[in-house]
């Protein structure tokens, strides 16, 4: 049985009002059926408790999962920073859903992730196929630990997809949402039990720019040395800059367009964005740091290159699951920044390629997609699941 | 070289500057791609070595390693089985196995991949896992399509298996398997180390748990309860002889009592063995054979598949047997047996204490007096209870013994009456006397307080035993009127502690330091050196041919090799340096307080020479050899793990440079590693793409002036680099085993060519070089026979050439192989003769037909008397054994003349012709034939 999906958005100033308005619009597409799942991506500017109350006043007891974001994609429309809230309402079709959340996960992300996966799986019940959608506070630590914890429970048969909540790139506080709870420093997981495989598609569009290099020292969230030399100096050299050119003021502008590609055994790259240059000449990385001994390469990309893959993500997902009723997409806030005035194009390209299947997405701060091996965290990447 | 018009856009050539730019872009992209691939491959080794060198508790370490393996090899599932350590095939650690599958044991079927890898220590690769019936159900369930099993090597044998699997059809490459196999060895060492540490902790705990019981039955119960955890066993049983000499089951756990009689019968047989067998540990993983060996009926339907039986002894007599049993076929490792023996010693000591306690209960009068005196406090009550199995004395203020309990007879070898009136201090070892007097003074100063210390006391007239001495001042107690001293014999405990310490810091096989101790010493040495502005050298080596000995002769001989190497290492080191065996065949040497490499190299040279001396095993000499890596610390810059890792990388580099080499770590090694990997990848591709050709160099008879033979020499026409010299690719091909398919191709192609030339010149012969690995390969005989048969070539037309050093690694095997080749009818030559051992006995033993004088002697033969003398002796040797002699690398008429004068008739070299492509060689042969006809 095909899933029915409806999306709604609101830019209302009051949280409760915005929630109610967006939810009502989403439900309108369900032909009178009750939603089995509600997904929310919202600007963090709302009073989130009020927002949830507004949505749930319309969707009733339907389980809710969501996160704050840095822009939303709603059926081809892009909502920029501070604009409002997007709601996706879904009937179950032949799917069953289970949601769990854990707050204050910072101490042991791995263990918390296992709890999440275990609890959401138990709620959804057994099924021949499944996928898990993971949302997490982007500031709670090494998010790869979270993906790895989930993977311990799912194994390779259950794809992992999702993204880290964002706060319009302020990096101060982000939230995930679960039913009527605003989860602090935590994570939420949606287990989707299905009769058919649920494909996850991931692309980034970045191209290699510099020479391949070896990370020789990395600790915590920082790369200290590349090729035995201070990482920032090597990075500047790769960008043909004089030593010391990059400063706290101009770093982000350069790094945004030149992330690192972590070289994979199959020749592909996983993107890692440097966020800051440290006083000691290291590079602080967003999310998950390439460990010592990793091979990396400076990448380059512009709006054209990064937008080129958007349509392919949606069309590949639909091709793999022709009966899909919705596509949920996770793009990166850094991508939106690069797109600049063309930021609405990614949402448009996704929807155009998805045809009549509604697309719903968020600009997040680190994307989750595990397809091969244990590594499942990305930056500046677009990933999507077709339900 | 491409012309500008080769670059096309939309099918049309791009001309001019645009074309140049496009070409440069293509070249740049190709270079970047090659560098990417090389960098990726290099980083795998570096990353894994980094993780393994960082200290971490075992579960965390394994999680990191398995995660990294999953990431670096794109494996969806990584499983580590450690049957030697865990006693079962339940995964010890896993990534990608969902939690409901992780507790299930993987298959331990005899024909299953895991058991097969354990047995053969060779990796297994499957690329059709979805239809492979041998795949474990857990993996099938996850939709695995391709997988690899690699052995995890422990100290001497495979202790576990590492499984990597993918849910997609991309197979694991051979280079992946090689690297994984190397990592398997490293993981094995980490497991060895961790397991030993955990066992020591458990031993220390078990000693306390068993020792706190003062009742024999309780000791037996506790001993049986704890043992399964100690040895990863599933069941245990303890049988003890009672006072009437009847063997009774004293305790058991994990197994139905219905099997009691089975084990009792086995225990009886073990007890009945003549000394010393009856006091040795017995272990088997083949129960039917073991039972039949004792004339017992093998138990039917009993779940036990492997067991260890340790004697419980008292005063050198076996009083009982303690069994630990496993329901899997996993045998108990030598380490486990050692732990079992230490544990049995603990049980024996606890039982002895319990017996003494029982006996002491009868010494009522002493105890009643002491009880009355000591009842005042709990502490004193505890001292009393302890004392019942100890010697109790009452001393006056001068330390004279007023009273002694009868236990003195047993403990000190003197009757109570004989020591009363004598000073306790007379029994104390002179080194401990001061401490005991101080303790005694303290006791005198504080009535009723309890003081304790340790001292050696005289037993009999000459031997010393360790005692814990507890003093209580009861001078004011009318019933006592003295200092009550209890003397508790702790000699066994002390011995045990010493053994534990040794086990914790020493490699039990060689007596060298183990990894933990070495690291600790290295850290301390770095701190000392840093403060003095000096450096520390780390020499890291492994044995080149150890695996051959271990595999062909068995672990017992392998152990002898390791002990011999350890002895030689000791002989090479300076007095204050530290030598260690890190595990397997890996050794390290810490050279302290040096100013630089110059002070380390003499030691390295001594070591290198020592490693290359043959090792005599049984009636054979083995050439083991080693590859040595050296790293020198920079003052105040390096840490222990980094230094060890560098020496390790240098050792890898030395190994890749050829066996028996050494290398000093420098930053260039990383670059060299990349180059080498690139070479390896290129080689694999080149073999598939057929990029090799053969050049032929004529061998000329000086007497007839004819070309009598051609030597086939392989050349690689690299698509980018052009002609690659053999010294650049042959060592890599040798190390990666690619030499086997390459050598096979050379043999077949050269035979095909010579067969065609012999149609015109029926006397022309061929010589082909065999590399060491090719010579040792099991396929060689079939390859040679096949090449001859398929090309209808007379065997005598083919001469196979081997280096002397390639033959003597295992002279017995070489002799057999050469004999078999002779039986095929081919001729044999030793190449580069004179460079290596030039051993007469080898010449005699190997029955070759010809010797080739190495070019290094030929090139100086007309000028250098030394070279001339060597060439002369080789010709004389050859003449003695009736062998042909061929001079290689002849470049001048003078050299040719000298060789001819010495009696060498056959020669090859640039004087006659360089190696030629087959078409040119064919023209030369035609020309020579034409000359002969005219």
PDB file of N, CA and C in Angstrom, chain B residues 518 537-542 544 587-591 597 600-601 604 607-608 611 626-632 643-655 660-666 669:
ATOM      1  N   UNK B 518      58.909  -3.642  27.816  1.00  0.00           N
ATOM      2  CA  UNK B 518      59.768  -2.894  26.903  1.00  0.00           C
ATOM      3  C   UNK B 518      59.278  -1.453  26.760  1.00  0.00           C
ATOM      4  N   UNK B 537      67.923   4.725  20.906  1.00  0.00           N
ATOM      5  CA  UNK B 537      67.741   3.977  19.654  1.00  0.00           C
ATOM      6  C   UNK B 537      66.831   2.788  19.879  1.00  0.00           C
ATOM      7  N   UNK B 538      65.933   2.561  18.921  1.00  0.00           N
ATOM      8  CA  UNK B 538      65.102   1.352  18.978  1.00  0.00           C
ATOM      9  C   UNK B 538      65.401   0.532  17.733  1.00  0.00           C
ATOM     10  N   UNK B 539      65.789  -0.711  17.948  1.00  0.00           N
ATOM     11  CA  UNK B 539      66.079  -1.626  16.851  1.00  0.00           C
ATOM     12  C   UNK B 539      64.950  -2.652  16.843  1.00  0.00           C
ATOM     13  N   UNK B 540      64.283  -2.791  15.725  1.00  0.00           N
ATOM     14  CA  UNK B 540      63.089  -3.629  15.627  1.00  0.00           C
ATOM     15  C   UNK B 540      63.372  -4.640  14.522  1.00  0.00           C
ATOM     16  N   UNK B 541      63.253  -5.915  14.810  1.00  0.00           N
ATOM     17  CA  UNK B 541      63.479  -6.864  13.713  1.00  0.00           C
ATOM     18  C   UNK B 541      62.552  -8.057  13.791  1.00  0.00           C
ATOM     19  N   UNK B 542      62.298  -8.649  12.644  1.00  0.00           N
ATOM     20  CA  UNK B 542      61.636  -9.943  12.640  1.00  0.00           C
ATOM     21  C   UNK B 542      62.433 -10.902  11.772  1.00  0.00           C
ATOM     22  N   UNK B 544      63.202 -13.555   8.830  1.00  0.00           N
ATOM     23  CA  UNK B 544      62.738 -13.692   7.454  1.00  0.00           C
ATOM     24  C   UNK B 544      62.171 -15.077   7.167  1.00  0.00           C
ATOM     25  N   UNK B 587      61.213  -8.992  17.479  1.00  0.00           N
ATOM     26  CA  UNK B 587      62.080  -8.664  18.611  1.00  0.00           C
ATOM     27  C   UNK B 587      62.423  -7.174  18.563  1.00  0.00           C
ATOM     28  N   UNK B 588      62.747  -6.632  19.731  1.00  0.00           N
ATOM     29  CA  UNK B 588      63.215  -5.250  19.756  1.00  0.00           C
ATOM     30  C   UNK B 588      64.413  -5.132  20.699  1.00  0.00           C
ATOM     31  N   UNK B 589      65.181  -4.095  20.445  1.00  0.00           N
ATOM     32  CA  UNK B 589      66.314  -3.813  21.320  1.00  0.00           C
ATOM     33  C   UNK B 589      66.297  -2.315  21.599  1.00  0.00           C
ATOM     34  N   UNK B 590      66.381  -1.975  22.879  1.00  0.00           N
ATOM     35  CA  UNK B 590      66.421  -0.567  23.275  1.00  0.00           C
ATOM     36  C   UNK B 590      67.872  -0.210  23.568  1.00  0.00           C
ATOM     37  N   UNK B 591      68.399   0.763  22.832  1.00  0.00           N
ATOM     38  CA  UNK B 591      69.793   1.176  23.024  1.00  0.00           C
ATOM     39  C   UNK B 591      69.750   2.563  23.663  1.00  0.00           C
ATOM     40  N   UNK B 597      72.943   7.833  15.494  1.00  0.00           N
ATOM     41  CA  UNK B 597      72.909   6.535  14.826  1.00  0.00           C
ATOM     42  C   UNK B 597      74.251   5.815  14.906  1.00  0.00           C
ATOM     43  N   UNK B 600      74.619   3.237  17.398  1.00  0.00           N
ATOM     44  CA  UNK B 600      73.688   2.106  17.319  1.00  0.00           C
ATOM     45  C   UNK B 600      74.132   1.123  16.229  1.00  0.00           C
ATOM     46  N   UNK B 601      74.731   1.668  15.175  1.00  0.00           N
ATOM     47  CA  UNK B 601      75.019   0.809  14.032  1.00  0.00           C
ATOM     48  C   UNK B 601      75.957  -0.371  14.331  1.00  0.00           C
ATOM     49  N   UNK B 604      73.790  -2.999  15.440  1.00  0.00           N
ATOM     50  CA  UNK B 604      72.976  -3.510  14.333  1.00  0.00           C
ATOM     51  C   UNK B 604      73.811  -4.443  13.461  1.00  0.00           C
ATOM     52  N   UNK B 607      74.244  -7.662  15.218  1.00  0.00           N
ATOM     53  CA  UNK B 607      72.971  -8.381  15.222  1.00  0.00           C
ATOM     54  C   UNK B 607      72.696  -8.985  13.850  1.00  0.00           C
ATOM     55  N   UNK B 608      72.919  -8.181  12.810  1.00  0.00           N
ATOM     56  CA  UNK B 608      72.670  -8.653  11.455  1.00  0.00           C
ATOM     57  C   UNK B 608      73.505  -9.887  11.163  1.00  0.00           C
ATOM     58  N   UNK B 611      72.191 -12.880  13.113  1.00  0.00           N
ATOM     59  CA  UNK B 611      70.951 -13.425  12.569  1.00  0.00           C
ATOM     60  C   UNK B 611      71.213 -14.251  11.315  1.00  0.00           C
ATOM     61  N   UNK B 626      67.144 -12.000   9.237  1.00  0.00           N
ATOM     62  CA  UNK B 626      66.155 -11.067   9.777  1.00  0.00           C
ATOM     63  C   UNK B 626      66.187  -9.746   9.042  1.00  0.00           C
ATOM     64  N   UNK B 627      65.101  -8.994   9.167  1.00  0.00           N
ATOM     65  CA  UNK B 627      65.035  -7.647   8.594  1.00  0.00           C
ATOM     66  C   UNK B 627      64.951  -6.671   9.760  1.00  0.00           C
ATOM     67  N   UNK B 628      65.788  -5.655   9.711  1.00  0.00           N
ATOM     68  CA  UNK B 628      65.964  -4.803  10.884  1.00  0.00           C
ATOM     69  C   UNK B 628      65.539  -3.370  10.579  1.00  0.00           C
ATOM     70  N   UNK B 629      64.744  -2.797  11.460  1.00  0.00           N
ATOM     71  CA  UNK B 629      64.375  -1.385  11.354  1.00  0.00           C
ATOM     72  C   UNK B 629      64.970  -0.622  12.530  1.00  0.00           C
ATOM     73  N   UNK B 630      65.449   0.567  12.279  1.00  0.00           N
ATOM     74  CA  UNK B 630      66.103   1.340  13.342  1.00  0.00           C
ATOM     75  C   UNK B 630      65.473   2.729  13.413  1.00  0.00           C
ATOM     76  N   UNK B 631      65.176   3.191  14.623  1.00  0.00           N
ATOM     77  CA  UNK B 631      64.698   4.569  14.790  1.00  0.00           C
ATOM     78  C   UNK B 631      65.462   5.201  15.940  1.00  0.00           C
ATOM     79  N   UNK B 632      65.841   6.437  15.767  1.00  0.00           N
ATOM     80  CA  UNK B 632      66.589   7.167  16.802  1.00  0.00           C
ATOM     81  C   UNK B 632      65.721   8.333  17.251  1.00  0.00           C
ATOM     82  N   UNK B 643      58.179   6.234  18.581  1.00  0.00           N
ATOM     83  CA  UNK B 643      59.503   5.704  18.250  1.00  0.00           C
ATOM     84  C   UNK B 643      59.414   4.233  17.832  1.00  0.00           C
ATOM     85  N   UNK B 644      58.606   3.497  18.573  1.00  0.00           N
ATOM     86  CA  UNK B 644      58.424   2.075  18.270  1.00  0.00           C
ATOM     87  C   UNK B 644      57.773   1.924  16.897  1.00  0.00           C
ATOM     88  N   UNK B 645      56.797   2.780  16.626  1.00  0.00           N
ATOM     89  CA  UNK B 645      56.090   2.709  15.346  1.00  0.00           C
ATOM     90  C   UNK B 645      57.063   3.021  14.195  1.00  0.00           C
ATOM     91  N   UNK B 646      57.949   3.986  14.433  1.00  0.00           N
ATOM     92  CA  UNK B 646      58.905   4.347  13.377  1.00  0.00           C
ATOM     93  C   UNK B 646      59.863   3.201  13.081  1.00  0.00           C
ATOM     94  N   UNK B 647      60.320   2.583  14.169  1.00  0.00           N
ATOM     95  CA  UNK B 647      61.229   1.447  13.969  1.00  0.00           C
ATOM     96  C   UNK B 647      60.498   0.340  13.218  1.00  0.00           C
ATOM     97  N   UNK B 648      59.224   0.190  13.531  1.00  0.00           N
ATOM     98  CA  UNK B 648      58.391  -0.819  12.888  1.00  0.00           C
ATOM     99  C   UNK B 648      58.270  -0.522  11.384  1.00  0.00           C
ATOM    100  N   UNK B 649      57.986   0.734  11.069  1.00  0.00           N
ATOM    101  CA  UNK B 649      57.860   1.120   9.652  1.00  0.00           C
ATOM    102  C   UNK B 649      59.191   0.904   8.936  1.00  0.00           C
ATOM    103  N   UNK B 650      60.283   1.252   9.621  1.00  0.00           N
ATOM    104  CA  UNK B 650      61.603   1.049   9.011  1.00  0.00           C
ATOM    105  C   UNK B 650      61.838  -0.433   8.746  1.00  0.00           C
ATOM    106  N   UNK B 651      61.367  -1.271   9.676  1.00  0.00           N
ATOM    107  CA  UNK B 651      61.537  -2.714   9.500  1.00  0.00           C
ATOM    108  C   UNK B 651      60.765  -3.196   8.260  1.00  0.00           C
ATOM    109  N   UNK B 652      59.532  -2.682   8.107  1.00  0.00           N
ATOM    110  CA  UNK B 652      58.755  -3.021   6.909  1.00  0.00           C
ATOM    111  C   UNK B 652      59.531  -2.615   5.654  1.00  0.00           C
ATOM    112  N   UNK B 653      60.144  -1.459   5.753  1.00  0.00           N
ATOM    113  CA  UNK B 653      60.888  -0.961   4.602  1.00  0.00           C
ATOM    114  C   UNK B 653      62.083  -1.866   4.314  1.00  0.00           C
ATOM    115  N   UNK B 654      62.772  -2.255   5.400  1.00  0.00           N
ATOM    116  CA  UNK B 654      63.924  -3.144   5.231  1.00  0.00           C
ATOM    117  C   UNK B 654      63.481  -4.432   4.553  1.00  0.00           C
ATOM    118  N   UNK B 655      62.351  -4.940   4.992  1.00  0.00           N
ATOM    119  CA  UNK B 655      61.862  -6.205   4.453  1.00  0.00           C
ATOM    120  C   UNK B 655      61.557  -6.050   2.965  1.00  0.00           C
ATOM    121  N   UNK B 660      67.096  -9.817   4.899  1.00  0.00           N
ATOM    122  CA  UNK B 660      68.415  -9.638   5.478  1.00  0.00           C
ATOM    123  C   UNK B 660      68.897  -8.204   5.423  1.00  0.00           C
ATOM    124  N   UNK B 661      67.985  -7.252   5.211  1.00  0.00           N
ATOM    125  CA  UNK B 661      68.414  -5.860   5.129  1.00  0.00           C
ATOM    126  C   UNK B 661      68.082  -5.132   6.426  1.00  0.00           C
ATOM    127  N   UNK B 662      68.655  -3.941   6.571  1.00  0.00           N
ATOM    128  CA  UNK B 662      68.202  -3.070   7.635  1.00  0.00           C
ATOM    129  C   UNK B 662      67.899  -1.705   7.054  1.00  0.00           C
ATOM    130  N   UNK B 663      67.037  -0.950   7.738  1.00  0.00           N
ATOM    131  CA  UNK B 663      66.697   0.396   7.268  1.00  0.00           C
ATOM    132  C   UNK B 663      66.538   1.298   8.474  1.00  0.00           C
ATOM    133  N   UNK B 664      66.952   2.533   8.308  1.00  0.00           N
ATOM    134  CA  UNK B 664      66.815   3.522   9.366  1.00  0.00           C
ATOM    135  C   UNK B 664      65.629   4.402   9.017  1.00  0.00           C
ATOM    136  N   UNK B 665      64.755   4.647  10.014  1.00  0.00           N
ATOM    137  CA  UNK B 665      63.563   5.438   9.717  1.00  0.00           C
ATOM    138  C   UNK B 665      63.939   6.870   9.377  1.00  0.00           C
ATOM    139  N   UNK B 666      63.403   7.367   8.301  1.00  0.00           N
ATOM    140  CA  UNK B 666      63.404   8.809   8.095  1.00  0.00           C
ATOM    141  C   UNK B 666      62.119   9.140   7.352  1.00  0.00           C
ATOM    142  N   UNK B 669      60.825   7.496   4.199  1.00  0.00           N
ATOM    143  CA  UNK B 669      60.284   6.141   4.112  1.00  0.00           C
ATOM    144  C   UNK B 669      58.817   6.163   3.734  1.00  0.00           C
TER     145      UNK B 669
END
